[in-house]
CSV table of C-alpha atoms in Angstrom, one decimal:
chain,number,residue,atom,x,y,z
A,653,MET,CA,29.8,-87.1,-15.3
A,654,ASN,CA,31.5,-84.4,-12.9
A,655,ILE,CA,30.4,-81.5,-15.5
A,656,ALA,CA,26.6,-82.1,-14.2
A,657,GLU,CA,27.3,-83.0,-10.8
A,658,ASN,CA,29.0,-79.4,-10.7
A,659,THR,CA,25.6,-77.9,-12.0
A,660,ALA,CA,23.1,-80.0,-10.2
A,661,ASP,CA,25.0,-78.3,-7.0
A,662,THR,CA,25.2,-74.9,-8.4
A,663,ALA,CA,21.3,-75.1,-9.7
A,664,GLN,CA,21.0,-76.5,-6.0
A,665,GLN,CA,22.7,-73.5,-4.8
A,666,ALA,CA,20.9,-70.7,-5.8
A,667,ALA,CA,17.8,-72.1,-5.8
A,668,HIS,CA,18.6,-72.2,-1.6
A,669,VAL,CA,19.5,-68.4,-2.4
A,670,VAL,CA,16.6,-67.8,-3.9
A,671,GLN,CA,13.8,-69.5,-1.2
A,672,ALA,CA,16.0,-67.7,1.4
A,673,ASP,CA,15.6,-64.4,0.0
A,674,VAL,CA,11.1,-64.5,-0.1
A,675,GLN,CA,11.4,-66.2,3.2
A,676,ASN,CA,13.3,-63.0,4.3
A,677,GLN,CA,10.9,-61.4,2.0
A,678,VAL,CA,7.9,-62.8,3.8
A,679,THR,CA,9.8,-62.1,7.1
A,680,GLN,CA,10.0,-58.6,6.4
A,681,SER,CA,6.7,-57.9,5.2
A,682,VAL,CA,5.2,-59.6,8.0
A,683,THR,CA,7.5,-57.5,10.5
A,684,THR,CA,5.8,-54.6,8.4
A,685,LEU,CA,2.2,-55.5,8.7
A,686,ASP,CA,2.4,-56.6,12.6
A,687,GLN,CA,4.1,-52.9,13.1
A,688,PHE,CA,1.4,-51.3,11.1
A,689,LYS,CA,-1.3,-53.4,13.4
A,690,GLU,CA,0.3,-52.7,16.4
A,691,PHE,CA,0.5,-49.0,15.3
A,692,LEU,CA,-3.4,-49.3,14.6
A,693,LEU,CA,-4.0,-50.8,18.5
A,694,ASN,CA,-2.3,-48.2,19.9
A,695,HIS,CA,-2.6,-44.7,18.3
A,696,GLY,CA,-5.9,-45.4,15.8
A,697,PRO,CA,-8.0,-43.5,17.9
A,698,ASP,CA,-5.3,-40.7,17.4
A,699,VAL,CA,-5.4,-41.0,14.4
A,700,ILE,CA,-8.4,-40.5,13.2
A,701,TYR,CA,-9.0,-37.8,16.0
A,702,ALA,CA,-5.9,-36.4,13.8
A,703,ILE,CA,-8.3,-36.4,10.6
A,704,VAL,CA,-11.0,-34.7,12.8
A,705,ILE,CA,-9.2,-32.2,13.4
A,706,PHE,CA,-7.7,-31.4,10.5
A,707,ILE,CA,-11.5,-32.3,7.8
A,708,VAL,CA,-13.0,-30.1,11.1
A,709,GLY,CA,-10.6,-27.1,10.9
A,710,ARG,CA,-10.9,-26.3,7.3
A,711,TYR,CA,-14.2,-25.9,7.8
A,712,VAL,CA,-13.6,-23.5,11.0
A,713,ALA,CA,-10.5,-21.3,8.6
A,714,ARG,CA,-12.4,-21.0,5.4
A,715,GLY,CA,-15.1,-19.3,7.9
A,716,PHE,CA,-13.4,-16.9,9.4
A,717,LYS,CA,-11.6,-16.2,6.3
A,718,ASN,CA,-14.9,-15.3,4.8
A,719,LEU,CA,-16.5,-13.3,7.4
A,720,ALA,CA,-13.7,-11.4,7.7
A,721,VAL,CA,-14.1,-11.3,4.3
A,722,ARG,CA,-17.6,-10.0,4.0
A,723,MET,CA,-16.5,-7.4,7.7
A,724,MET,CA,-14.2,-5.8,5.3
A,725,THR,CA,-16.5,-5.4,2.4
A,726,HIS,CA,-18.9,-4.0,5.0
A,727,ALA,CA,-16.0,-1.5,6.1
A,728,ASN,CA,-15.5,-0.8,2.5
A,729,TYR,CA,-11.7,-1.6,2.5
A,730,ASP,CA,-9.3,-1.4,-0.2
A,731,HIS,CA,-9.7,-5.2,-2.3
A,732,THR,CA,-5.9,-5.3,-2.1
A,733,VAL,CA,-6.4,-6.0,2.1
A,734,ILE,CA,-10.2,-7.9,1.7
A,735,THR,CA,-7.4,-10.0,0.1
A,736,PHE,CA,-4.5,-10.7,1.5
A,737,VAL,CA,-5.9,-10.6,5.7
A,738,SER,CA,-8.4,-12.7,4.6
A,739,GLN,CA,-5.6,-15.0,3.1
A,740,LEU,CA,-3.6,-14.6,6.3
A,741,ILE,CA,-6.6,-15.5,8.6
A,742,TYR,CA,-6.9,-19.0,7.1
A,743,TYR,CA,-2.8,-19.0,6.4
A,744,ALA,CA,-3.3,-19.4,10.8
A,745,ILE,CA,-5.4,-21.1,11.2
A,746,MET,CA,-4.6,-24.1,9.4
A,747,ALA,CA,-1.2,-24.4,11.2
A,748,LEU,CA,-2.6,-23.6,14.4
A,749,VAL,CA,-4.7,-27.1,13.1
A,750,LEU,CA,-1.8,-29.1,10.8
A,751,LEU,CA,-0.1,-29.3,14.7
A,752,SER,CA,-2.7,-29.9,16.4
A,753,ALA,CA,-3.6,-33.3,14.2
A,754,LEU,CA,0.4,-34.0,13.8
A,755,ASN,CA,0.7,-33.2,18.1
A,756,LYS,CA,-3.0,-35.3,18.1
A,757,ALA,CA,-2.0,-38.4,16.1
A,758,GLY,CA,1.9,-38.7,18.2
A,759,ILE,CA,3.9,-37.3,16.5
A,760,PRO,CA,6.1,-34.3,18.2
A,761,THR,CA,5.7,-31.0,16.8
A,762,ASN,CA,8.9,-29.7,19.2
A,763,SER,CA,10.9,-30.2,16.9
A,764,PHE,CA,9.0,-28.2,13.8
A,765,LEU,CA,8.0,-25.2,16.5
A,766,ALA,CA,12.2,-24.4,17.2
A,767,ALA,CA,12.7,-25.1,13.6
A,768,PHE,CA,9.8,-22.2,12.6
A,769,GLY,CA,11.3,-20.3,15.2
A,770,ALA,CA,14.5,-20.2,14.2
A,771,PHE,CA,13.5,-19.7,10.4
A,772,GLY,CA,11.8,-17.0,11.0
A,773,LEU,CA,14.4,-15.0,13.1
A,774,ALA,CA,16.7,-15.5,10.0
A,775,VAL,CA,14.6,-14.3,7.6
A,776,GLY,CA,14.2,-11.8,10.1
A,777,LEU,CA,16.7,-10.1,10.3
A,778,ALA,CA,17.2,-11.2,6.2
A,779,LEU,CA,14.8,-8.8,5.1
A,780,GLN,CA,13.8,-6.5,8.1
A,781,ASN,CA,13.9,-3.2,5.7
A,782,ASN,CA,11.2,-4.8,3.7
A,783,LEU,CA,8.7,-6.5,6.4
A,784,SER,CA,8.7,-3.5,7.9
A,785,ASN,CA,7.7,-1.6,4.2
A,786,PHE,CA,5.7,-4.8,4.5
A,787,ALA,CA,4.3,-3.5,7.2
A,788,SER,CA,3.8,-0.3,6.4
A,789,GLY,CA,2.2,-1.3,3.4
A,790,LEU,CA,-0.8,-3.3,5.4
A,791,LEU,CA,-0.7,-0.3,7.4
A,792,ILE,CA,-1.4,2.0,4.3
A,793,LEU,CA,-4.7,-0.6,3.3
A,794,ILE,CA,-6.0,-1.0,6.8
A,795,PHE,CA,-6.4,3.1,7.6
A,796,LYS,CA,-6.9,4.3,3.8
A,797,PRO,CA,-4.9,7.4,4.2
A,798,PHE,CA,-5.2,7.4,0.4
A,799,LYS,CA,-6.2,4.8,-2.7
A,800,ALA,CA,-5.4,4.1,-5.3
A,801,GLY,CA,-6.6,7.4,-7.5
A,802,ASP,CA,-5.8,10.1,-5.0
A,803,TRP,CA,-3.5,12.9,-5.2
A,804,ILE,CA,-0.9,13.2,-2.5
A,805,ALA,CA,1.9,14.6,-1.7
A,806,VAL,CA,4.9,13.0,0.1
A,807,GLY,CA,8.2,13.2,0.2
A,808,GLY,CA,8.9,15.4,-2.3
A,809,VAL,CA,6.8,13.6,-5.0
A,810,GLU,CA,3.4,15.1,-6.1
A,811,GLY,CA,1.2,12.2,-7.9
A,812,SER,CA,-1.5,10.2,-8.7
A,813,VAL,CA,-1.7,7.5,-7.0
A,814,LYS,CA,-1.3,4.8,-9.3
A,815,GLY,CA,-1.7,1.4,-7.4
A,816,ILE,CA,0.0,0.1,-3.0
A,817,GLN,CA,1.7,-2.6,-3.5
A,818,MET,CA,2.9,-5.0,-0.9
A,819,MET,CA,6.6,-3.2,-0.4
A,820,ASN,CA,6.2,0.1,-1.9
A,821,THR,CA,3.1,2.3,-3.3
A,822,ALA,CA,3.5,4.4,-7.0
A,823,ILE,CA,2.5,7.7,-7.2
A,824,THR,CA,2.4,8.4,-11.3
A,825,THR,CA,3.4,12.8,-11.3
A,826,LYS,CA,2.4,15.4,-13.9
A,827,ASP,CA,5.0,15.0,-16.6
A,828,ASN,CA,4.2,10.8,-16.6
A,829,LYS,CA,6.7,9.6,-15.0
A,830,THR,CA,6.2,7.0,-12.7
A,831,ILE,CA,7.6,7.2,-9.2
A,832,PHE,CA,8.3,3.8,-6.2
A,833,ILE,CA,8.1,5.1,-3.1
A,834,PRO,CA,8.6,2.4,-0.5
A,835,ASN,CA,5.7,2.0,1.9
A,836,SER,CA,8.1,2.7,5.0
A,837,ILE,CA,9.0,6.3,4.2
A,838,ILE,CA,5.6,7.2,3.3
A,839,THR,CA,4.0,6.1,6.5
A,840,SER,CA,6.9,7.6,8.9
A,841,SER,CA,6.3,11.5,6.5
A,842,GLN,CA,3.5,14.0,6.4
A,843,VAL,CA,0.8,13.1,3.1
A,844,THR,CA,-0.7,15.8,2.0
A,845,ASN,CA,-4.1,14.3,0.3
A,846,SER,CA,-5.8,16.8,-2.2
A,847,SER,CA,-7.9,14.1,-3.5
A,848,TYR,CA,-9.7,13.0,0.4
A,849,GLN,CA,-12.6,16.0,0.5
A,850,GLU,CA,-14.8,16.3,-2.5
A,851,ASP,CA,-13.8,20.9,-2.7
A,852,ARG,CA,-10.7,22.1,-2.5
A,853,TYR,CA,-9.5,25.1,-1.5
A,854,ILE,CA,-6.9,27.5,-4.0
A,855,THR,CA,-4.7,30.1,-2.4
A,856,PHE,CA,-3.9,32.8,-4.9
A,857,PHE,CA,-1.5,35.6,-4.6
A,858,PHE,CA,-1.7,39.0,-6.6
A,859,ASP,CA,1.1,41.3,-6.6
A,860,ILE,CA,-0.2,44.9,-7.3
A,861,GLY,CA,2.3,48.2,-7.8
A,862,TYR,CA,2.3,50.4,-5.1
A,863,GLN,CA,0.7,53.3,-6.9
A,864,ASN,CA,-2.5,51.6,-7.9
A,865,ASP,CA,-5.6,51.2,-6.0
A,866,HIS,CA,-5.8,48.4,-4.1
A,867,HIS,CA,-9.8,49.0,-3.7
A,868,LYS,CA,-10.0,48.8,-7.4
A,869,ALA,CA,-7.9,46.1,-7.6
A,870,ILE,CA,-10.0,43.7,-5.3
A,871,ALA,CA,-13.0,44.5,-7.3
A,872,LEU,CA,-11.7,43.0,-10.3
A,873,LEU,CA,-10.7,39.7,-8.7
A,874,LYS,CA,-14.0,39.5,-6.8
A,875,GLN,CA,-15.8,40.3,-9.9
A,876,VAL,CA,-13.5,37.9,-11.9
A,877,PHE,CA,-14.4,34.8,-8.9
A,878,GLN,CA,-17.8,35.6,-10.1
A,879,GLU,CA,-17.9,35.2,-13.7
A,880,ASP,CA,-16.7,31.8,-13.0
A,881,LYS,CA,-19.3,29.7,-12.4
A,882,ARG,CA,-17.1,26.7,-11.0
A,883,ILE,CA,-16.2,28.3,-8.4
A,884,LEU,CA,-18.5,27.8,-5.5
A,885,ASN,CA,-18.8,30.5,-2.9
A,886,ALA,CA,-17.9,33.5,-5.1
A,887,ASP,CA,-20.2,35.6,-2.8
A,888,THR,CA,-18.4,34.6,0.3
A,889,LEU,CA,-14.9,34.6,-1.1
A,890,GLU,CA,-11.9,35.4,1.3
A,891,ILE,CA,-9.9,38.2,-0.3
A,892,GLY,CA,-7.9,41.1,1.3
A,893,ILE,CA,-4.8,42.5,1.4
A,894,ARG,CA,-1.9,40.0,2.7
A,895,GLU,CA,1.3,42.0,3.3
A,896,PHE,CA,3.3,44.7,1.8
A,897,ALA,CA,6.2,43.2,-0.2
A,898,GLU,CA,9.4,45.3,-0.6
A,899,ASN,CA,7.6,45.9,-4.2
A,900,SER,CA,4.4,45.4,-4.3
A,901,VAL,CA,1.0,44.6,-2.2
A,902,ARG,CA,-0.1,41.7,-2.1
A,903,ILE,CA,-4.0,40.4,-2.3
A,904,ALA,CA,-4.6,37.0,-0.9
A,905,ALA,CA,-7.8,35.6,-2.5
A,906,PHE,CA,-9.1,31.6,-1.6
A,907,PRO,CA,-11.9,30.8,-3.5
A,908,ARG,CA,-13.6,27.1,-3.3
A,909,VAL,CA,-13.9,24.8,-6.5
A,910,ALA,CA,-14.9,20.8,-7.0
A,911,LYS,CA,-11.7,19.3,-6.6
A,912,ALA,CA,-11.7,18.0,-10.9
A,913,ASP,CA,-10.9,21.5,-11.4
A,914,TYR,CA,-8.8,22.7,-9.7
A,915,TYR,CA,-6.3,23.1,-12.4
A,916,PRO,CA,-8.5,24.1,-14.4
A,917,VAL,CA,-9.9,27.5,-12.6
A,918,TYR,CA,-6.1,28.1,-11.8
A,919,TYR,CA,-5.2,27.7,-15.2
A,920,ASP,CA,-7.4,30.6,-16.4
A,921,ILE,CA,-8.5,32.5,-13.2
A,922,MET,CA,-4.6,33.1,-13.5
A,923,SER,CA,-5.1,34.2,-17.6
A,924,LYS,CA,-9.0,36.0,-16.4
A,925,VAL,CA,-6.4,38.6,-13.6
A,926,LYS,CA,-4.1,39.1,-16.2
A,927,ASP,CA,-6.2,40.4,-19.0
A,928,THR,CA,-8.3,42.5,-16.4
A,929,PHE,CA,-5.2,44.0,-15.3
A,930,ASP,CA,-3.5,44.7,-18.1
A,931,ALA,CA,-6.8,46.2,-19.2
A,932,ASN,CA,-8.1,48.8,-16.3
A,933,GLY,CA,-3.7,50.0,-15.7
A,934,ILE,CA,-3.8,47.6,-12.8
A,935,ASP,CA,0.5,47.1,-12.9
A,936,ILE,CA,1.8,43.7,-12.0
A,937,PRO,CA,5.7,44.8,-10.4
A,938,TYR,CA,9.0,43.5,-11.2
A,939,PRO,CA,11.5,42.5,-8.9
A,940,GLN,CA,13.5,45.5,-8.0
A,941,ARG,CA,16.6,45.9,-6.5
A,942,VAL,CA,18.4,49.6,-6.3
A,943,VAL,CA,22.8,49.7,-6.4
A,944,TYR,CA,25.0,51.4,-6.2
A,945,VAL,CA,28.3,52.6,-7.7
A,946,GLN,CA,30.8,54.2,-5.5
A,947,ARG,CA,33.7,55.8,-7.7
A,948,GLU,CA,37.1,55.7,-6.5
A,949,GLY,CA,38.5,58.9,-5.9
A,950,LYS,CA,35.1,60.2,-5.4
């Protein structure tokens, strides 16, 4: 009998516990609904305005992004800079839109701004050199002192620009080596772009012996240049004695050629001049030094 009564008491206590737990959950749910209802009543219009600001802001950001793409495409900017700058404009506007929407919804944004500011300062100090290369890459892409495929010389490196990246520029040299130069070095150094103009001048220096007739040598050089149809200024070629060197008379010539013909013409002319000088008895002197030897006792 006692066992049955104890079992009944235990079941009754368990039922009371379950009932209390259910009542507590119902009370919490009602309280949450009341709080949500109160929030909607107090902040409902602001939340709606925030949603509207966010939606309209997205369309505005896309509009400015598309406008920037059209303007830079019309100005013939590089595809890399068009993509990067347009994305940068879009996300910058969206950040402002998001902050405005949060502020309108009643969520304080001062802490967000302070956190972003501290984060940006820390990142800037840690990545100072990389940010300098990044900014220099933007300057190269925007002002375009060179583009992919151009032949340039910078910092003692000469070659074809393979690609302009955000942190560095890849240059392929004549012996097919790829060298990556930090963009900050490029923007702070002198850059020689041999592909900027459609035509290029080749600078030639030819040395002949003092015993040779320089008038004859110049006439032979003019003939060599006129026979090569790739030379664009053969009739008005600038040619003459550059200097009287230690061991030779130095003749300078400046033929103009298409940039694609620069090296082919250079190699062909050097070979033809050597053959022409040899056939006409024009000497190309060797460097000479006179050494006096004094013997002891004399």
